[in-house]
Coordinates of N, CA and C in Angstrom, one line a residue:
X1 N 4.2 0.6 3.7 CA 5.3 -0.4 3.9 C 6.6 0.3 3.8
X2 N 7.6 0.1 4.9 CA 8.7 0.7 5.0 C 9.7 0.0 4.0
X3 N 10.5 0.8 2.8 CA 11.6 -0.1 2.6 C 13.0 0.2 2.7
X4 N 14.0 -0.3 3.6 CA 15.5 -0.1 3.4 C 15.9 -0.6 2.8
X5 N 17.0 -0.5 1.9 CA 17.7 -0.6 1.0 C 18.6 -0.3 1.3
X6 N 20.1 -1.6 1.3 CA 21.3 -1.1 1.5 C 22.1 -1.6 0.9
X7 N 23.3 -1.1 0.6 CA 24.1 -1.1 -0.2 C 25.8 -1.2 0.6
X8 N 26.9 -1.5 -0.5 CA 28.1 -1.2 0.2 C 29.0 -2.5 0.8
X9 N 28.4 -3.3 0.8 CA 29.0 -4.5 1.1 C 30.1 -5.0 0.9
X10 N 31.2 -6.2 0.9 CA 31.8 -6.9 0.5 C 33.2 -7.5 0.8
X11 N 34.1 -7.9 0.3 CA 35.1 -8.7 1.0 C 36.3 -7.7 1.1
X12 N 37.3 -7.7 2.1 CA 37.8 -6.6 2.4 C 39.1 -7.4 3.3
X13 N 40.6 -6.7 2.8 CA 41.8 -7.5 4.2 C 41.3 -6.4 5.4
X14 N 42.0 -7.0 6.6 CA 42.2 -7.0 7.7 C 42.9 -5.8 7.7
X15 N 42.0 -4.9 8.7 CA 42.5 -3.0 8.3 C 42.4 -2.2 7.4
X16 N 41.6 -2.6 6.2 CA 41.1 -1.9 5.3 C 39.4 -1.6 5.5
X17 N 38.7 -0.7 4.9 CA 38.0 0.5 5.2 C 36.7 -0.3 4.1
X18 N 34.9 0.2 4.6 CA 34.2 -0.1 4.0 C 33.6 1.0 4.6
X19 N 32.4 1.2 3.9 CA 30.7 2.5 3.9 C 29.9 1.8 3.4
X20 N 29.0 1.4 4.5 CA 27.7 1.0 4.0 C 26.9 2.0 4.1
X21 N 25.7 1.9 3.5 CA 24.9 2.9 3.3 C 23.4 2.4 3.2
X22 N 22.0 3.5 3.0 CA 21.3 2.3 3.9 C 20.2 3.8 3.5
X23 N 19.6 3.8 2.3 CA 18.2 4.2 2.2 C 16.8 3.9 2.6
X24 N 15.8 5.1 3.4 CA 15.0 4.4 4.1 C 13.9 5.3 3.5
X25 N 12.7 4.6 2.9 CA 11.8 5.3 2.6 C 10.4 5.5 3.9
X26 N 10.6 6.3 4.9 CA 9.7 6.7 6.1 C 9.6 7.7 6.1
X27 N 8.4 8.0 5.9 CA 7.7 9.7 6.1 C 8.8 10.4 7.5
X28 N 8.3 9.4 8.7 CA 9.0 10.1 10.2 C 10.5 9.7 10.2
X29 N 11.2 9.5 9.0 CA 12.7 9.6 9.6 C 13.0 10.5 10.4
X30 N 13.0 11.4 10.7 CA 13.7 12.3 11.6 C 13.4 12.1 13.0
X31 N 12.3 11.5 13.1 CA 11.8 11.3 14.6 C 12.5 9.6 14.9
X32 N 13.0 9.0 14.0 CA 12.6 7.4 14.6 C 14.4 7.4 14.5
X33 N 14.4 6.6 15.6 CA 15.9 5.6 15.7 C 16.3 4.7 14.8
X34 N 17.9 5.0 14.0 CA 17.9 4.3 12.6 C 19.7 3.4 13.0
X35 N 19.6 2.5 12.5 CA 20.6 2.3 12.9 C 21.6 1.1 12.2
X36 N 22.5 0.7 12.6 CA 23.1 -0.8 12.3 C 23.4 -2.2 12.9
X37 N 23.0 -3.0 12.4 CA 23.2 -4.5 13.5 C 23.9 -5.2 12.1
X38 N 24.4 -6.6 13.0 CA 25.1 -7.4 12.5 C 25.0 -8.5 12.8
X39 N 25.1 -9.8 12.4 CA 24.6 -11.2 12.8 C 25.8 -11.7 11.9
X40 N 26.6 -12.8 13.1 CA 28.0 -13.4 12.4 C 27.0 -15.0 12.3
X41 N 27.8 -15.5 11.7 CA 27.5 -16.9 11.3 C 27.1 -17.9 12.7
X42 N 25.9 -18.2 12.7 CA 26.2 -19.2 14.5 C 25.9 -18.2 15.9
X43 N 25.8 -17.0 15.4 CA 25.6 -16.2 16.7 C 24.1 -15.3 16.4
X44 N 23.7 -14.6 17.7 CA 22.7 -13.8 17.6 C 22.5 -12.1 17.2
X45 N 22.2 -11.3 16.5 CA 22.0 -10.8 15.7 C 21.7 -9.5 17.4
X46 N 23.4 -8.4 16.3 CA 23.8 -7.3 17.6 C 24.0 -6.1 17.2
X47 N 23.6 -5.0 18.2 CA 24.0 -4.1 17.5 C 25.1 -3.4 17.2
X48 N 25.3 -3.0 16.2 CA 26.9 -1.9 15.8 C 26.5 -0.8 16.1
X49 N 25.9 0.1 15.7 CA 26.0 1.4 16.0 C 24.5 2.0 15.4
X50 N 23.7 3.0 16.7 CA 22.7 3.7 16.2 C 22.7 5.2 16.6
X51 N 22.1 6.0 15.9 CA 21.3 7.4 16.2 C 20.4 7.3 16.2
X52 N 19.9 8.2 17.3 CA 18.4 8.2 17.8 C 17.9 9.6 17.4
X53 N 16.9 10.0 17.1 CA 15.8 11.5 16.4 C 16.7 12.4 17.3
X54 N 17.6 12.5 18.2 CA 18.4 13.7 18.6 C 19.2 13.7 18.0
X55 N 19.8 12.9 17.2 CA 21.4 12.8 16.3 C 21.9 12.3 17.2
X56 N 21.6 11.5 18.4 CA 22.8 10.8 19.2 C 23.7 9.5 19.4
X57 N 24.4 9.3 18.5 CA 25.2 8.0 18.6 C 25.2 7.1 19.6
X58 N 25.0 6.0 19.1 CA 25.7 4.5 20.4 C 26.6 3.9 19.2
X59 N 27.4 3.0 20.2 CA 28.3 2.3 19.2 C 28.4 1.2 20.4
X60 N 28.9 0.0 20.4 CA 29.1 -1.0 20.3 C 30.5 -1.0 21.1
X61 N 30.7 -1.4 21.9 CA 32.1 -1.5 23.0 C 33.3 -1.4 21.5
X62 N 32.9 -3.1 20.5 CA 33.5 -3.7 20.0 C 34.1 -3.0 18.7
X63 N 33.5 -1.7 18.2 CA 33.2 -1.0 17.5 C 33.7 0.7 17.5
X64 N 33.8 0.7 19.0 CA 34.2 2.3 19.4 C 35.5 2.6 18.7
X65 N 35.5 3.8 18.1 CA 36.6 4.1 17.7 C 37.3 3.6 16.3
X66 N 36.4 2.5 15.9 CA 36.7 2.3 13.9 C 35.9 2.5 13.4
X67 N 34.3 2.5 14.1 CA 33.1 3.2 13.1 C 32.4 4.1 13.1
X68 N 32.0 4.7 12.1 CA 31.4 6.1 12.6 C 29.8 6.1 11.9
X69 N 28.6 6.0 12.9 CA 26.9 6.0 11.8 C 27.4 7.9 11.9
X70 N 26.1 7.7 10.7 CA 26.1 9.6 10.2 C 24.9 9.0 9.7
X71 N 23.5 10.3 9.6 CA 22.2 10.3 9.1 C 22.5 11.5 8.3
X72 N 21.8 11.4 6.9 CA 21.2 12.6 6.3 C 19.8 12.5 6.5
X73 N 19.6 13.2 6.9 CA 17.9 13.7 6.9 C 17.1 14.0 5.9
X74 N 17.8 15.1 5.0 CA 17.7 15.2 3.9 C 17.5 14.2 3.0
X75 N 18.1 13.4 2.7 CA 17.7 12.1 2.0 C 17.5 11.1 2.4
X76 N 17.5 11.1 3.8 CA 16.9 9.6 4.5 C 17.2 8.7 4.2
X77 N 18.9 8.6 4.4 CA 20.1 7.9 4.7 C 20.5 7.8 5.6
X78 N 21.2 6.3 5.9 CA 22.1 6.2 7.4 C 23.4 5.6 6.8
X79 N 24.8 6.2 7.4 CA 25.7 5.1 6.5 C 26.7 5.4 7.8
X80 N 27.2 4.1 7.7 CA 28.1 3.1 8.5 C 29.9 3.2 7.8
X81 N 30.8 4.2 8.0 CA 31.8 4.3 7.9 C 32.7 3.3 8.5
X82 N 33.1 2.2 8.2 CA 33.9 1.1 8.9 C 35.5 1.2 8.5
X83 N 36.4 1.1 9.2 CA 37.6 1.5 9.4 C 38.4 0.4 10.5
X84 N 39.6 0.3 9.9 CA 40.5 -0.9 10.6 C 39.9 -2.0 10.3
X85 N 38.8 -2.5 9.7 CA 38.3 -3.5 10.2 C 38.7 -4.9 10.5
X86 N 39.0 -6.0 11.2 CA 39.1 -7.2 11.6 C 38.0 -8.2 11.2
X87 N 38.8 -9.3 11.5 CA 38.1 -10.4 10.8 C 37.0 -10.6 11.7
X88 N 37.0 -10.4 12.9 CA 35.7 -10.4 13.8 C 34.4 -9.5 13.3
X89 N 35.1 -9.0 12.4 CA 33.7 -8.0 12.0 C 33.1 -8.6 10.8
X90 N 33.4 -9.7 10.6 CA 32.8 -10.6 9.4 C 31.1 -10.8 9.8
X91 N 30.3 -10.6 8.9 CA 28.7 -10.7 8.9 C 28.0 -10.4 8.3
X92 N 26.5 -10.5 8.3 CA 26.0 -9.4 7.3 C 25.4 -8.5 8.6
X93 N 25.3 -7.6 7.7 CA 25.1 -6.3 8.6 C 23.3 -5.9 7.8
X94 N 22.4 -5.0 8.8 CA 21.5 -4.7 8.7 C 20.7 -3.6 8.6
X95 N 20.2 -2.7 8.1 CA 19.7 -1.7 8.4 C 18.5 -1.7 9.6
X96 N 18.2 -0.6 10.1 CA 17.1 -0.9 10.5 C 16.6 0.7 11.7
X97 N 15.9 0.7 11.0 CA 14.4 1.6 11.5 C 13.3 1.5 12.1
X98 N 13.4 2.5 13.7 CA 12.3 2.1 15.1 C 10.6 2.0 14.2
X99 N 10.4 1.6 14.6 CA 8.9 1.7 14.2 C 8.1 2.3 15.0
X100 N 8.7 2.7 16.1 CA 8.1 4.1 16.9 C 8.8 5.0 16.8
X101 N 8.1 6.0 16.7 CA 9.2 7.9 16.7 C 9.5 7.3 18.2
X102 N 10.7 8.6 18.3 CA 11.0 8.6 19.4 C 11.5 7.5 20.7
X103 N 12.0 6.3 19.9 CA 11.8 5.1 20.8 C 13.3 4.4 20.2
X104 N 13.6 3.8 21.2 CA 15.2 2.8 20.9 C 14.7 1.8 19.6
X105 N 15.7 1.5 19.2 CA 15.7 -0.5 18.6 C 15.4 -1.2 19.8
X106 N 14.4 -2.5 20.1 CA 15.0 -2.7 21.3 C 14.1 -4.2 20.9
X107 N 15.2 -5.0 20.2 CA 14.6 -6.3 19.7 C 14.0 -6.4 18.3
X108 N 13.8 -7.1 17.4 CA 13.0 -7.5 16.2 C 11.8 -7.1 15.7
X109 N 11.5 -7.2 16.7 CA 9.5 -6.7 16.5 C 9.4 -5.2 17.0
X110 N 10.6 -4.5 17.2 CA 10.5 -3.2 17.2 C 11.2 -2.6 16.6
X111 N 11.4 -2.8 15.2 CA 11.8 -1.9 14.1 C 11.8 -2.9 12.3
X112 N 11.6 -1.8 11.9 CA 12.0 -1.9 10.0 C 13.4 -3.2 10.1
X113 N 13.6 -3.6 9.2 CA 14.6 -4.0 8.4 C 14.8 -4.2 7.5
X114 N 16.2 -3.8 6.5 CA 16.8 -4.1 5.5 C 16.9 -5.4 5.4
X115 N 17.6 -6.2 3.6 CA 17.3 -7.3 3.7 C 18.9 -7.8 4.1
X116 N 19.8 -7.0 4.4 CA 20.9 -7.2 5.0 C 22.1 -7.3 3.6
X117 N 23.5 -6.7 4.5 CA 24.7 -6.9 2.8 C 25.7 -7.4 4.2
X118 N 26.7 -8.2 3.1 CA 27.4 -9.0 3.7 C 29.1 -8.4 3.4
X119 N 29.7 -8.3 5.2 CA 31.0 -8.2 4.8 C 31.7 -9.1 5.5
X120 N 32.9 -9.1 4.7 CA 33.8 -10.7 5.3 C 34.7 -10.0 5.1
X121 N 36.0 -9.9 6.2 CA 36.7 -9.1 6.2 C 38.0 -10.7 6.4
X122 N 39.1 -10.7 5.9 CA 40.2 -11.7 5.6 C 41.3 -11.2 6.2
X123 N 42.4 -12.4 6.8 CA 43.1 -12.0 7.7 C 44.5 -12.1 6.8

């Protein structure tokens, strides 16, 4: 049984800075795609930003440029450096880990999840 565990959460003004963080206990971390989503209140559940088993970043149109994911491998961590943030970035946010090496997130039933931490950013 995979478990994420994340941490880091909480209420924050408009332009001020949060680090989530996001322990994952998987033998194949280094092979599997780890990453972060977010689900706002009333909407469908999106992604922020992932690395894939090359170290390669995606980020989110909405996102480019105030967040940064970073993996330790070493300790089989993913954390979510958030910066500027706006009130649009209010949600809980989620960990979550491919359940195939070598394969994207690509929907629900194709990865791990954390049990989600909540940030609400005030204007």
């Amino acid at each position: 049984q995979v478990q994420l565990v994340e941490s880091g959460g909480g209420l924050v003004q408009a332009g001020g800075s949060l680090r989530l963080s996001c322990a994952a206990s998987l033998l194949t971390f280094n092979t599997n795609t780890i990453g972060w989503f977010r689900q706002a209140p009333g909407k469908d559940r999106e992604p922020v930003a992932t690395v894939n088993w090359a170290g390669t970043p995606s980020y989110a149109d909405s996102v480019k440029g105030r967040f940064t994911i970073s993996r330790d491998s070493a300790k089989k961590t993913v954390s979510l450096q958030m910066n500027s943030l706006k009130p649009e970035d209010t949600a809980i946010y989620y960990c979550a880990v491919a359940r195939r090496p070598y394969a994207p997130i690509r929907g629900i039933d194709s990865a791990y999840w954390g049990q989600g931490t909540h940030v609400a950013v005030s204007s």
